[in-house]
mmCIF file of C-alpha atoms in Angstrom:
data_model
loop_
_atom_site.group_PDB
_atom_site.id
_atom_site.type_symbol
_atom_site.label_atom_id
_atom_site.label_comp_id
_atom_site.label_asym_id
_atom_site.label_seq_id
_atom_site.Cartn_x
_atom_site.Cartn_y
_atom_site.Cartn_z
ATOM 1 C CA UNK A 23 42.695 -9.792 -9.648
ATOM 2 C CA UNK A 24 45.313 -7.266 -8.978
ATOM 3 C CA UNK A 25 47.294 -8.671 -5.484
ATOM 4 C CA UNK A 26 46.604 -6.205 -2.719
ATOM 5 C CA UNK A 27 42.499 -6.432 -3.520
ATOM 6 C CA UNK A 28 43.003 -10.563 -2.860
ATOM 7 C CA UNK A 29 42.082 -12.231 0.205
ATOM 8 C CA UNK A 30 45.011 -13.683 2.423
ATOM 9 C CA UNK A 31 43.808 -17.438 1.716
ATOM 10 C CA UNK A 32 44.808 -16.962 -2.191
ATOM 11 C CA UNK A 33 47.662 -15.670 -2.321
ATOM 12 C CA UNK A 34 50.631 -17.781 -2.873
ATOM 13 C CA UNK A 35 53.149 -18.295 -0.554
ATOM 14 C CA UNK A 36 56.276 -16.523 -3.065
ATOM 15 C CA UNK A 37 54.133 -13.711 -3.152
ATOM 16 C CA UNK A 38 53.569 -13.124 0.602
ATOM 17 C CA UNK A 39 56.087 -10.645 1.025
ATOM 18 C CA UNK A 40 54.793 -8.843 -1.511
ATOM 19 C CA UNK A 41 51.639 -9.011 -0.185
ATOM 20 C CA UNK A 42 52.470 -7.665 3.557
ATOM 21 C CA UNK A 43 54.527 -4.576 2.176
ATOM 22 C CA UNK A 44 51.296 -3.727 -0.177
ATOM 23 C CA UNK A 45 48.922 -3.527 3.174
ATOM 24 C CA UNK A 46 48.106 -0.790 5.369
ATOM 25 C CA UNK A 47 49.925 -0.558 8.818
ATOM 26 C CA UNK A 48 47.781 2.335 10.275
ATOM 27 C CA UNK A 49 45.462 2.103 12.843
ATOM 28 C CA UNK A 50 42.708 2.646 9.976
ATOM 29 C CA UNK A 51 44.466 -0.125 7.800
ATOM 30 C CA UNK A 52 44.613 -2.626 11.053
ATOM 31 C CA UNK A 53 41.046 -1.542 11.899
ATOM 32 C CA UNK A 54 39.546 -2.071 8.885
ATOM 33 C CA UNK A 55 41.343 -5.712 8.538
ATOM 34 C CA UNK A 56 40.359 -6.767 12.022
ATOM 35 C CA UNK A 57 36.521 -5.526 10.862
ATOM 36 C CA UNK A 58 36.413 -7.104 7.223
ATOM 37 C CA UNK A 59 38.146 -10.836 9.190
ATOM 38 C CA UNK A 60 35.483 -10.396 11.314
ATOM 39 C CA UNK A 61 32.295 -9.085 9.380
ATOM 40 C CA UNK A 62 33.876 -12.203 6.600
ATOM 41 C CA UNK A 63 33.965 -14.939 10.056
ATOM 42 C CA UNK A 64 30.104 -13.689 10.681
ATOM 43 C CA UNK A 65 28.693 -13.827 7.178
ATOM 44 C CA UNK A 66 30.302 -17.615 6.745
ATOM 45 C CA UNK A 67 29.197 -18.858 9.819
ATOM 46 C CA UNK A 68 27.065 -17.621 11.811
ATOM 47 C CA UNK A 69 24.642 -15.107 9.727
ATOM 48 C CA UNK A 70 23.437 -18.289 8.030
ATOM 49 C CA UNK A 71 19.821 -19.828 8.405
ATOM 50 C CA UNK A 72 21.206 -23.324 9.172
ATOM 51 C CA UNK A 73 24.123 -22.746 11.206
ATOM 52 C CA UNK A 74 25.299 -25.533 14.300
ATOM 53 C CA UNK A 75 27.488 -25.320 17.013
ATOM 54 C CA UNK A 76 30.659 -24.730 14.574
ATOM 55 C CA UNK A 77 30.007 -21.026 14.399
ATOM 56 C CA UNK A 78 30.509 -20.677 17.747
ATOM 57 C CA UNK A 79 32.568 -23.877 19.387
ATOM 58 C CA UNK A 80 35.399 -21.976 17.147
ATOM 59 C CA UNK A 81 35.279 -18.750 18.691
ATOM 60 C CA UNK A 82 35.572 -20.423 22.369
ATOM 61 C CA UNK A 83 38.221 -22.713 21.153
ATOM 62 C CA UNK A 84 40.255 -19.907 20.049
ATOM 63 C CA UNK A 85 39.447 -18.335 23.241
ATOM 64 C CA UNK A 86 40.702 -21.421 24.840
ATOM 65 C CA UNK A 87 43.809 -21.499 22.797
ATOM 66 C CA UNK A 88 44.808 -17.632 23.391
ATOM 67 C CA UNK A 89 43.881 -17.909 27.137
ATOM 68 C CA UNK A 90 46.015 -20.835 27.322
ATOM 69 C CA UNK A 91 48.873 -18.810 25.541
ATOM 70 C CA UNK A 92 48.711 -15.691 27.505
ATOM 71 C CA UNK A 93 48.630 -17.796 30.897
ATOM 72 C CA UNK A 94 51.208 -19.791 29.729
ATOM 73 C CA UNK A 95 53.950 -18.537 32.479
ATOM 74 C CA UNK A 96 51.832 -19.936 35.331
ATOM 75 C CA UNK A 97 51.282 -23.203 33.778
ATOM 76 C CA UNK A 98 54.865 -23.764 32.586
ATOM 77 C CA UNK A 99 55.628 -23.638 36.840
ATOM 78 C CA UNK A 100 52.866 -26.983 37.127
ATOM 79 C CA UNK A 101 54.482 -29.019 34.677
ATOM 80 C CA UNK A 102 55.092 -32.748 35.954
ATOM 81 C CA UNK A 103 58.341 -33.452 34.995
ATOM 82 C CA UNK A 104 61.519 -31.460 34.860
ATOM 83 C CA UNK A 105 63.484 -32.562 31.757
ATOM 84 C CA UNK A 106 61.529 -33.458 28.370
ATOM 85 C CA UNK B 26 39.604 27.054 12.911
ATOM 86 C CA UNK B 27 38.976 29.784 10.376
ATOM 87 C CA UNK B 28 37.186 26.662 8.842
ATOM 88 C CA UNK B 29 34.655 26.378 11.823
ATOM 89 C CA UNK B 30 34.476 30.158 11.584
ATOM 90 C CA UNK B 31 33.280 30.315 7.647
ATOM 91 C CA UNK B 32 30.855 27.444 8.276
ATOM 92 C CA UNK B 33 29.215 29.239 10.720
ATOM 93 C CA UNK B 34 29.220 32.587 9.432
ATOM 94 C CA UNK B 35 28.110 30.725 6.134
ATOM 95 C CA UNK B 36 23.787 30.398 7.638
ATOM 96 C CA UNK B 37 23.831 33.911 8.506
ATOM 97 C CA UNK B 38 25.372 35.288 4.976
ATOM 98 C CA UNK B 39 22.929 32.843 3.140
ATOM 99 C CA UNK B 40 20.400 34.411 5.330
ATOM 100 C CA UNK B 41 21.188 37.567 4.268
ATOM 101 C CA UNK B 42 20.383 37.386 0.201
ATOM 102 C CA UNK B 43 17.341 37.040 -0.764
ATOM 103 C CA UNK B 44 15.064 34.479 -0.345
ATOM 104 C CA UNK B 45 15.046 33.304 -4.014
ATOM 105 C CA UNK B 46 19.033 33.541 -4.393
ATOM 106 C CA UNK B 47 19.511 31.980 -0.799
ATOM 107 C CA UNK B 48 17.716 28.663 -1.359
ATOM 108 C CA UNK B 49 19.258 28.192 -4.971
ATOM 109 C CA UNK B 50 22.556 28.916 -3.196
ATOM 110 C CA UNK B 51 21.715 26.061 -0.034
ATOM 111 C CA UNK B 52 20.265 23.569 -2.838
ATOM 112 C CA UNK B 53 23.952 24.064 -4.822
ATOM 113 C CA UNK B 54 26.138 23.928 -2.044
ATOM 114 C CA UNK B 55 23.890 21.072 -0.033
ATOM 115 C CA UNK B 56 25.891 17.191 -0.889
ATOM 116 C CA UNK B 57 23.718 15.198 -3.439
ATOM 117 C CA UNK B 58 23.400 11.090 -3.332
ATOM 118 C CA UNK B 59 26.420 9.953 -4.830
ATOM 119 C CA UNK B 60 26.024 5.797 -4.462
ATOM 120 C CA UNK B 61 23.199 3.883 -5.697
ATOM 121 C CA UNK B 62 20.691 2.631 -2.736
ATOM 122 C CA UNK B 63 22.412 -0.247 -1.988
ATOM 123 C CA UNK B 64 20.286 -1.084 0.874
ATOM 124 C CA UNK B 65 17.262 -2.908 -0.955
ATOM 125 C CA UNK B 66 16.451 -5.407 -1.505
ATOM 126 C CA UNK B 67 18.515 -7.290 1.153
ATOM 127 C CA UNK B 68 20.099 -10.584 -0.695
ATOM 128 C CA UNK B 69 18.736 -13.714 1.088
ATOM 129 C CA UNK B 70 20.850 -15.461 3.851
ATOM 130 C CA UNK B 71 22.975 -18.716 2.718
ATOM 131 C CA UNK B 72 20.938 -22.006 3.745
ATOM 132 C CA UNK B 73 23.934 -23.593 5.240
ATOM 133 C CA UNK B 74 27.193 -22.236 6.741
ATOM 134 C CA UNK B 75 30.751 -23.523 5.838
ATOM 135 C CA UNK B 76 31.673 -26.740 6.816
ATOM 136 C CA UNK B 77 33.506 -27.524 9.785
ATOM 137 C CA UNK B 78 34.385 -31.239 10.649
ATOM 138 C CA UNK B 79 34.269 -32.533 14.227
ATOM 139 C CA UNK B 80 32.760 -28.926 15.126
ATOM 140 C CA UNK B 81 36.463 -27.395 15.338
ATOM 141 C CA UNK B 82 38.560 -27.284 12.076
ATOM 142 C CA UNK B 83 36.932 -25.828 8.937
ATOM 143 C CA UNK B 84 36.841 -28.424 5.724
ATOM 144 C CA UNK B 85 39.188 -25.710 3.881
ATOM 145 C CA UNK B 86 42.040 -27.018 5.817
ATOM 146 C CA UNK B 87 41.602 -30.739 5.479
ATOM 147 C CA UNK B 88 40.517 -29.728 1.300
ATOM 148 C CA UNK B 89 44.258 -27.961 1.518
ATOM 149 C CA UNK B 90 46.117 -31.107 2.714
ATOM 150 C CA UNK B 91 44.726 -33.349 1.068
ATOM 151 C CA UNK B 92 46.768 -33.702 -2.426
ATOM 152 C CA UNK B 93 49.620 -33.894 -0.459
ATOM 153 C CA UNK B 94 48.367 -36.289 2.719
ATOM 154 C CA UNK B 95 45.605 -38.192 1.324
ATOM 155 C CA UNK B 96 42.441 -38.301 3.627
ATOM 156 C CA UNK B 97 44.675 -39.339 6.521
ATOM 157 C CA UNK B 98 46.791 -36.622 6.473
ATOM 158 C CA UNK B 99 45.467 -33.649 8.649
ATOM 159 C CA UNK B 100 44.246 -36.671 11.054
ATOM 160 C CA UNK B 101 47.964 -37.773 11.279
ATOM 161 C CA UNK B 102 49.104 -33.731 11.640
ATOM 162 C CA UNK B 103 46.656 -33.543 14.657
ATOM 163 C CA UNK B 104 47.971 -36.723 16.258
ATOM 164 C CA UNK B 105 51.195 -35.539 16.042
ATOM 165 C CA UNK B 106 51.122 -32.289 17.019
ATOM 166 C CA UNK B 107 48.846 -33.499 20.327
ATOM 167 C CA UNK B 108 51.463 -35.933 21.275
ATOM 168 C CA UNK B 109 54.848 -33.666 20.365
ATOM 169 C CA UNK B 110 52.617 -30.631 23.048
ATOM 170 C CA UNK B 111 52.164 -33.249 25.598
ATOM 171 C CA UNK B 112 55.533 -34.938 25.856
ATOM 172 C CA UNK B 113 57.638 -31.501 26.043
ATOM 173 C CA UNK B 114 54.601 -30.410 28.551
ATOM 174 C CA UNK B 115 53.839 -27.272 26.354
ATOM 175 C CA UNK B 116 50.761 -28.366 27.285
ATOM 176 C CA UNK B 117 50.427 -29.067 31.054
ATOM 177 C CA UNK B 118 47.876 -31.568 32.518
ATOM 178 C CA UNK B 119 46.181 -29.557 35.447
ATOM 179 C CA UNK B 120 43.402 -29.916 37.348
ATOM 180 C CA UNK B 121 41.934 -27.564 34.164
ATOM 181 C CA UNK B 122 42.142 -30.589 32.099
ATOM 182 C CA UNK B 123 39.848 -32.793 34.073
ATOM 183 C CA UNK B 124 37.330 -29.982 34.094
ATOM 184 C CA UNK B 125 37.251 -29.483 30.604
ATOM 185 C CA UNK B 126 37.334 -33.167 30.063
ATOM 186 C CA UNK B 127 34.041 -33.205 31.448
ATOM 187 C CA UNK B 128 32.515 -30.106 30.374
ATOM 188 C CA UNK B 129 33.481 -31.268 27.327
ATOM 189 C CA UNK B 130 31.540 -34.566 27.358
ATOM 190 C CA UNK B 131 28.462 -33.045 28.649
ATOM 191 C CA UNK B 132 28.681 -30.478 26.461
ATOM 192 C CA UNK B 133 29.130 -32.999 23.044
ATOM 193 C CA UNK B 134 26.335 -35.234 24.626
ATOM 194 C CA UNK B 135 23.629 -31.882 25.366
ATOM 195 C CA UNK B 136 24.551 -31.442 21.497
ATOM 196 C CA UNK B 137 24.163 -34.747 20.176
ATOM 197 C CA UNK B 138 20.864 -35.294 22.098
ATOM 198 C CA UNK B 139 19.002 -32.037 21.779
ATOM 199 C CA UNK B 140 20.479 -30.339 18.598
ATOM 200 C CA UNK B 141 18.154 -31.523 16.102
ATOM 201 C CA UNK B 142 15.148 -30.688 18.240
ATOM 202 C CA UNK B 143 16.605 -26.926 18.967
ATOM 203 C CA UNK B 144 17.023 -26.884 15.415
ATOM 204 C CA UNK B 145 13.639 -27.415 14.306
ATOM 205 C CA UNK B 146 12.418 -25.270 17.010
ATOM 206 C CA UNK B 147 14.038 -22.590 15.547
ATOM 207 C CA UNK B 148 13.418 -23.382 12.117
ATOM 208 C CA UNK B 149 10.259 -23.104 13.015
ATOM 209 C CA UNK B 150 10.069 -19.651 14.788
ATOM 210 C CA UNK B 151 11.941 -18.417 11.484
ATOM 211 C CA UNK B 152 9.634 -20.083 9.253
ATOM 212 C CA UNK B 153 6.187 -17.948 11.396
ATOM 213 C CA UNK B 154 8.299 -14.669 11.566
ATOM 214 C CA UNK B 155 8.470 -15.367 7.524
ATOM 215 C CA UNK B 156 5.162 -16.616 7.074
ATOM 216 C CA UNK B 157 3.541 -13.525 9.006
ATOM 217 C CA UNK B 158 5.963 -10.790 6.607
ATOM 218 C CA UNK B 159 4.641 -13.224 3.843
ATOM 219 C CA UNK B 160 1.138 -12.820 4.638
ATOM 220 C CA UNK B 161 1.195 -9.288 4.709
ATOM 221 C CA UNK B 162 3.018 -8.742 2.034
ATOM 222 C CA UNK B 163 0.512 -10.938 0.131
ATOM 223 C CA UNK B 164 -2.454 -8.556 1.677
ATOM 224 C CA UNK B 165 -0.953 -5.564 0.866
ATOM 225 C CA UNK B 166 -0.753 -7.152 -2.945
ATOM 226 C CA UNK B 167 -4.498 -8.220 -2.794
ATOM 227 C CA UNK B 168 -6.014 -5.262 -1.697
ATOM 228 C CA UNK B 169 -3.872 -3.183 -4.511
ATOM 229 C CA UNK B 170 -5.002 -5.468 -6.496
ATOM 230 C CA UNK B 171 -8.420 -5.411 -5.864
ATOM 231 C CA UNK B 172 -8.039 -1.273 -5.694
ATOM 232 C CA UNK B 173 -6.774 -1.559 -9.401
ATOM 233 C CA UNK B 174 -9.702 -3.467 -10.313
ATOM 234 C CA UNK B 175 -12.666 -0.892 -8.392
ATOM 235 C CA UNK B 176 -10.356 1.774 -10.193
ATOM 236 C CA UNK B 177 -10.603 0.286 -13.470
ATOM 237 C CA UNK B 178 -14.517 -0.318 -12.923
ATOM 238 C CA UNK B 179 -15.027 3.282 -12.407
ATOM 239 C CA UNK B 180 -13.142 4.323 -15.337
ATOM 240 C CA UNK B 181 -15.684 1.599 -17.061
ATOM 241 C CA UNK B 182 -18.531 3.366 -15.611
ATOM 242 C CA UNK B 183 -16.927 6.786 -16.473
ATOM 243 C CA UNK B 184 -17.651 5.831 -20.041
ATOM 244 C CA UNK B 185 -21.652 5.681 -19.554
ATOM 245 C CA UNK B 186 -21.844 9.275 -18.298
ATOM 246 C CA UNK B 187 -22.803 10.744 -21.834
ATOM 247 C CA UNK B 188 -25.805 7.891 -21.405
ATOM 248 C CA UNK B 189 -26.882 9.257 -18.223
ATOM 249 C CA UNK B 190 -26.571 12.657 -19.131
ATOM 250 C CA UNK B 191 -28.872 11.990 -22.247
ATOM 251 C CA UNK B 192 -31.197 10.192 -20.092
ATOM 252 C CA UNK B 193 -31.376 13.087 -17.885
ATOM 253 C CA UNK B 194 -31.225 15.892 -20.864
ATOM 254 C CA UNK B 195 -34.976 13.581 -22.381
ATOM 255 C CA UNK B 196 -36.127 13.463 -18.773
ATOM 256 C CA UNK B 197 -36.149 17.694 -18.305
ATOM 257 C CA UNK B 198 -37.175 17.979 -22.092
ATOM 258 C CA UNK B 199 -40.243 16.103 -21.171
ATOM 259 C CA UNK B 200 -40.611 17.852 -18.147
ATOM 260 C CA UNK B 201 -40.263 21.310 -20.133
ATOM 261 C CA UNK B 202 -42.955 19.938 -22.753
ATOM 262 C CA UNK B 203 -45.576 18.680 -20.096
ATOM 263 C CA UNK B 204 -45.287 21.829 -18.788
ATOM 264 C CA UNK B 205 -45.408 24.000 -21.894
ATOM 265 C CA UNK B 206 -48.765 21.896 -22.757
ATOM 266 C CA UNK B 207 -50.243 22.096 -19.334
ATOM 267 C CA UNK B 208 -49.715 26.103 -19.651
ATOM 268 C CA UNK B 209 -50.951 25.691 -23.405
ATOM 269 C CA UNK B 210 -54.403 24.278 -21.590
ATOM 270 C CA UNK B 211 -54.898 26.827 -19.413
ATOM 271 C CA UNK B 212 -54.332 29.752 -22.042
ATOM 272 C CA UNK B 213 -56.775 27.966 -23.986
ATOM 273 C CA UNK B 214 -58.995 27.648 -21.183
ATOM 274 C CA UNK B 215 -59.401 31.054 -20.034
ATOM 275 C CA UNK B 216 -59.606 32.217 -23.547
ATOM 276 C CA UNK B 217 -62.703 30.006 -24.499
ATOM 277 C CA UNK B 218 -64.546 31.205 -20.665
ATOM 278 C CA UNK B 219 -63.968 34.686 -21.275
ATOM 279 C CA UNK B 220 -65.527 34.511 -24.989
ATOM 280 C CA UNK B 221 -68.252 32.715 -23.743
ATOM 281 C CA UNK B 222 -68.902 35.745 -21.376
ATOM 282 C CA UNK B 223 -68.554 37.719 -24.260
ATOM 283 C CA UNK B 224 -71.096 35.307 -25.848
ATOM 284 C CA UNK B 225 -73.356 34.866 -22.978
ATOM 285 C CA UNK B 226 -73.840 38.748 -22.240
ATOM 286 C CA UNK B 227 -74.567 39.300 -25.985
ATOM 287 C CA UNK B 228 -77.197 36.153 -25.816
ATOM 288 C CA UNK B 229 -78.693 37.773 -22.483
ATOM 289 C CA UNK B 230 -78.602 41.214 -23.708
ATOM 290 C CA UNK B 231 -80.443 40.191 -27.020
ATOM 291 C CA UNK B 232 -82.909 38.130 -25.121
ATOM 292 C CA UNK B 233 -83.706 41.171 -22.969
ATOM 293 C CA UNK B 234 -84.334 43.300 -25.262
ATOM 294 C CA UNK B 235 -86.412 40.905 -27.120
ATOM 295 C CA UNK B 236 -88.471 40.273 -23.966
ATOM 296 C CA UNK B 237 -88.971 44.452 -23.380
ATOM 297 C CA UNK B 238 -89.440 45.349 -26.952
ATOM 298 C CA UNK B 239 -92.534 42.392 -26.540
ATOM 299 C CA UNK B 240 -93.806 43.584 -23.423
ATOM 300 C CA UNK B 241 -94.095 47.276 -24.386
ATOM 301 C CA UNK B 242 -95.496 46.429 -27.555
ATOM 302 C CA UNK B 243 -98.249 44.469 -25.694
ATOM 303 C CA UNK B 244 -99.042 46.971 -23.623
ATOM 304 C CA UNK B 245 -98.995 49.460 -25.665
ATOM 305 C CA UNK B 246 -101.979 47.489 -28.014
ATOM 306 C CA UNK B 247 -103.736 46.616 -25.005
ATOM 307 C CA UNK B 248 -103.678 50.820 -23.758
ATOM 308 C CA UNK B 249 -105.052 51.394 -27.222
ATOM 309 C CA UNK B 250 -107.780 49.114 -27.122
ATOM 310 C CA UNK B 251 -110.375 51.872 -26.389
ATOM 311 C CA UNK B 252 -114.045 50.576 -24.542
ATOM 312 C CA UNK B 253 -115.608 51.478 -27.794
ATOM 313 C CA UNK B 254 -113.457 49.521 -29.901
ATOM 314 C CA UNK B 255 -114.255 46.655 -27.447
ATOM 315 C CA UNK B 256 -118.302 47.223 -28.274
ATOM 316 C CA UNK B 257 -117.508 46.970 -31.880
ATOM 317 C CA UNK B 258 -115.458 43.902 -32.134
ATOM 318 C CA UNK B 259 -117.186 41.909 -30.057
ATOM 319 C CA UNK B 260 -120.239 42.345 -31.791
ATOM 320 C CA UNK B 261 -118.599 41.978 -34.773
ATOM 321 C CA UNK B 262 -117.569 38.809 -33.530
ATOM 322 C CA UNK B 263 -121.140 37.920 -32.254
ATOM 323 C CA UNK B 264 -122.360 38.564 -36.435
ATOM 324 C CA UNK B 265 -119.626 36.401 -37.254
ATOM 325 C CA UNK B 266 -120.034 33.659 -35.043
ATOM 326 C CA UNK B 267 -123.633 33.681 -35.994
ATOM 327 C CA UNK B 268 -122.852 33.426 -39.804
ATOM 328 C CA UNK B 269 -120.625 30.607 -38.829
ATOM 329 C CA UNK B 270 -122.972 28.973 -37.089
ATOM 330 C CA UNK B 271 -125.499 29.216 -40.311
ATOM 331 C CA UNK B 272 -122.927 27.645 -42.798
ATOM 332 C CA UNK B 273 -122.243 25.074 -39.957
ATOM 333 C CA UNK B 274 -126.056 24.697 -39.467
ATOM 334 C CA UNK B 275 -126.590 24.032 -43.266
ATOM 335 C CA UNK B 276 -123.303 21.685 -43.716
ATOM 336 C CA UNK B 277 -124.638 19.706 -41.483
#
């Protein structure tokens, strides 16, 4: 199909740029990614009748990961050694 | 603003037309369904969600590396990228660590142990809450069902009305026809006792005026018998009997 109506996974790489001037930048355009990543996330994994843990061990490991990142100032002062 | 204003100015001037005009008016200006009911019936859930090895990392991205890296590849990329954070300390090993070292562990062990048996439990709460909507989905069916049937019986029986009617038409006819002859009976009843009267008074009428003409005429001959008349015919009689008795007397 037509590029803009394509998720993110298939698109090719040479047509990226392409891609990210064709999408919305708007609070509406941002919301309605952030709710179609999200409603997508839910209908793969979790709205499923068998699901296991992996629906959400992902969501707390990303938590982990982004915690991790924004506290990553305060850990940087507990390191063990000085030069790497 | 002026918009606000017209829409509510725009009840009152309906309002105002006549009843007839005003609701073809609301029912034109009044938003119609424009999308199909897309609501129902809700598509079925997927039985199993996307796979995601070691509970983590999604198969997509081991799929994506692996014409490039082989089966070891995204292994090796992990490896790598664990040991390149931990020698240049981008990520630091705190007292957090041990913590979620053993979280962790207890965490992968609670899973390993109980998951299956959490699983069917809830399998099995899904499967009632389905069986229950099943059942009465089923009932609902099988009374309809059974509704369409008793309907379709009493359009059946619909069909012998014209029977029972008949039945019923024969049953007054008779009714009509007993009573016609009963009433027949009784005309012809009364009719023969009042000709008898008629019969019987001209019998007793007859008779008694049989019975007085007799009488008078008896009395009448005995009145006329005179005493003198008496003298004569019994002596007449005595001559008689005597001449009898001579004729007797010479028989003999």
């Amino acid at each position: 199909g037509p590029l803009w109506e394509r998720p993110l996974l298939e698109v090719r790489l040479g047509e990226l740029h392409t891609w990210i001037s064709t999408c919305s930048f708007s609070p509406q355009g941002l919301l309605g990614a952030v709710q179609r990543a999200w409603s997508s996330y839910c209908a793969k994994y979790i709205h499923v009748k068998q699901g296991g843990p992996a629906g959400i061990s992902m969501l707390l490991a990303g938590y982990c990961l982004l915690s991790y990142g924004w506290n990553y100032q305060h850990f940087k002062r507990h390191r063990w050694r000085k030069y790497h | 603003m002026l918009s606000r204003l017209v829409l509510r100015a725009a009840p009152a001037a309906l309002r105002a037309l006549p009843p007839p005009v005003a609701v073809g008016v609301l029912h034109a200006t009044r938003t119609l369904h424009t999308t199909q009911q897309s609501l129902a019936p809700v598509p079925p859930l997927p039985e199993k969600g996307g796979e995601v090895r070691h509970g983590l990392i999604p198969e997509e991205f081991f799929q994506f590396l692996y014409p490039k890296t082989g089966v070891t590849g995204p292994y090796m990329l992990g490896t790598g990228l664990l040991l390149y954070l931990l020698s240049k300390e981008i990520y630091v090993v705190n007292h957090e660590t041990a913590a979620a070292a053993c979280i962790l562990t207890v965490i992968i062990y609670a899973i390993k142990k109980f998951g299956a048996d959490v699983a069917a439990f809830a399998d099995k709460l899904n499967e009632e809450k389905l069986a229950s909507a099943l059942a009465m989905k089923n009932e609902a069916i099988q009374t309809l069902q059974t509704a369409i049937e008793e309907e379709k019986k009493e359009q059946w029986r619909v069909e012998g009305r014209s029977y029972l009617f008949d039945a019923k038409r024969n049953n007054i006819a008779m009714l009509l026809e007993t009573n016609y002859r009963e009433r027949l009976l009784t005309v012809y009843n009364e009719v023969k006792k009042r000709l008898d009267y008629q019969v019987a008074m001209q019998n007793l009428k007859r008779q008694k005026e049989q019975d007085h003409m007799i009488q008078w005429v008896e009395k009448n001959v005995v009145q006329s018998i005179t005493p003198q008349q008496q003298k004569e015919s019994i002596a007449k009689c005595i001559l008689d009997l005597k001449a009898l008795s001579k004729t007797a007397h010479a028989a003999v």
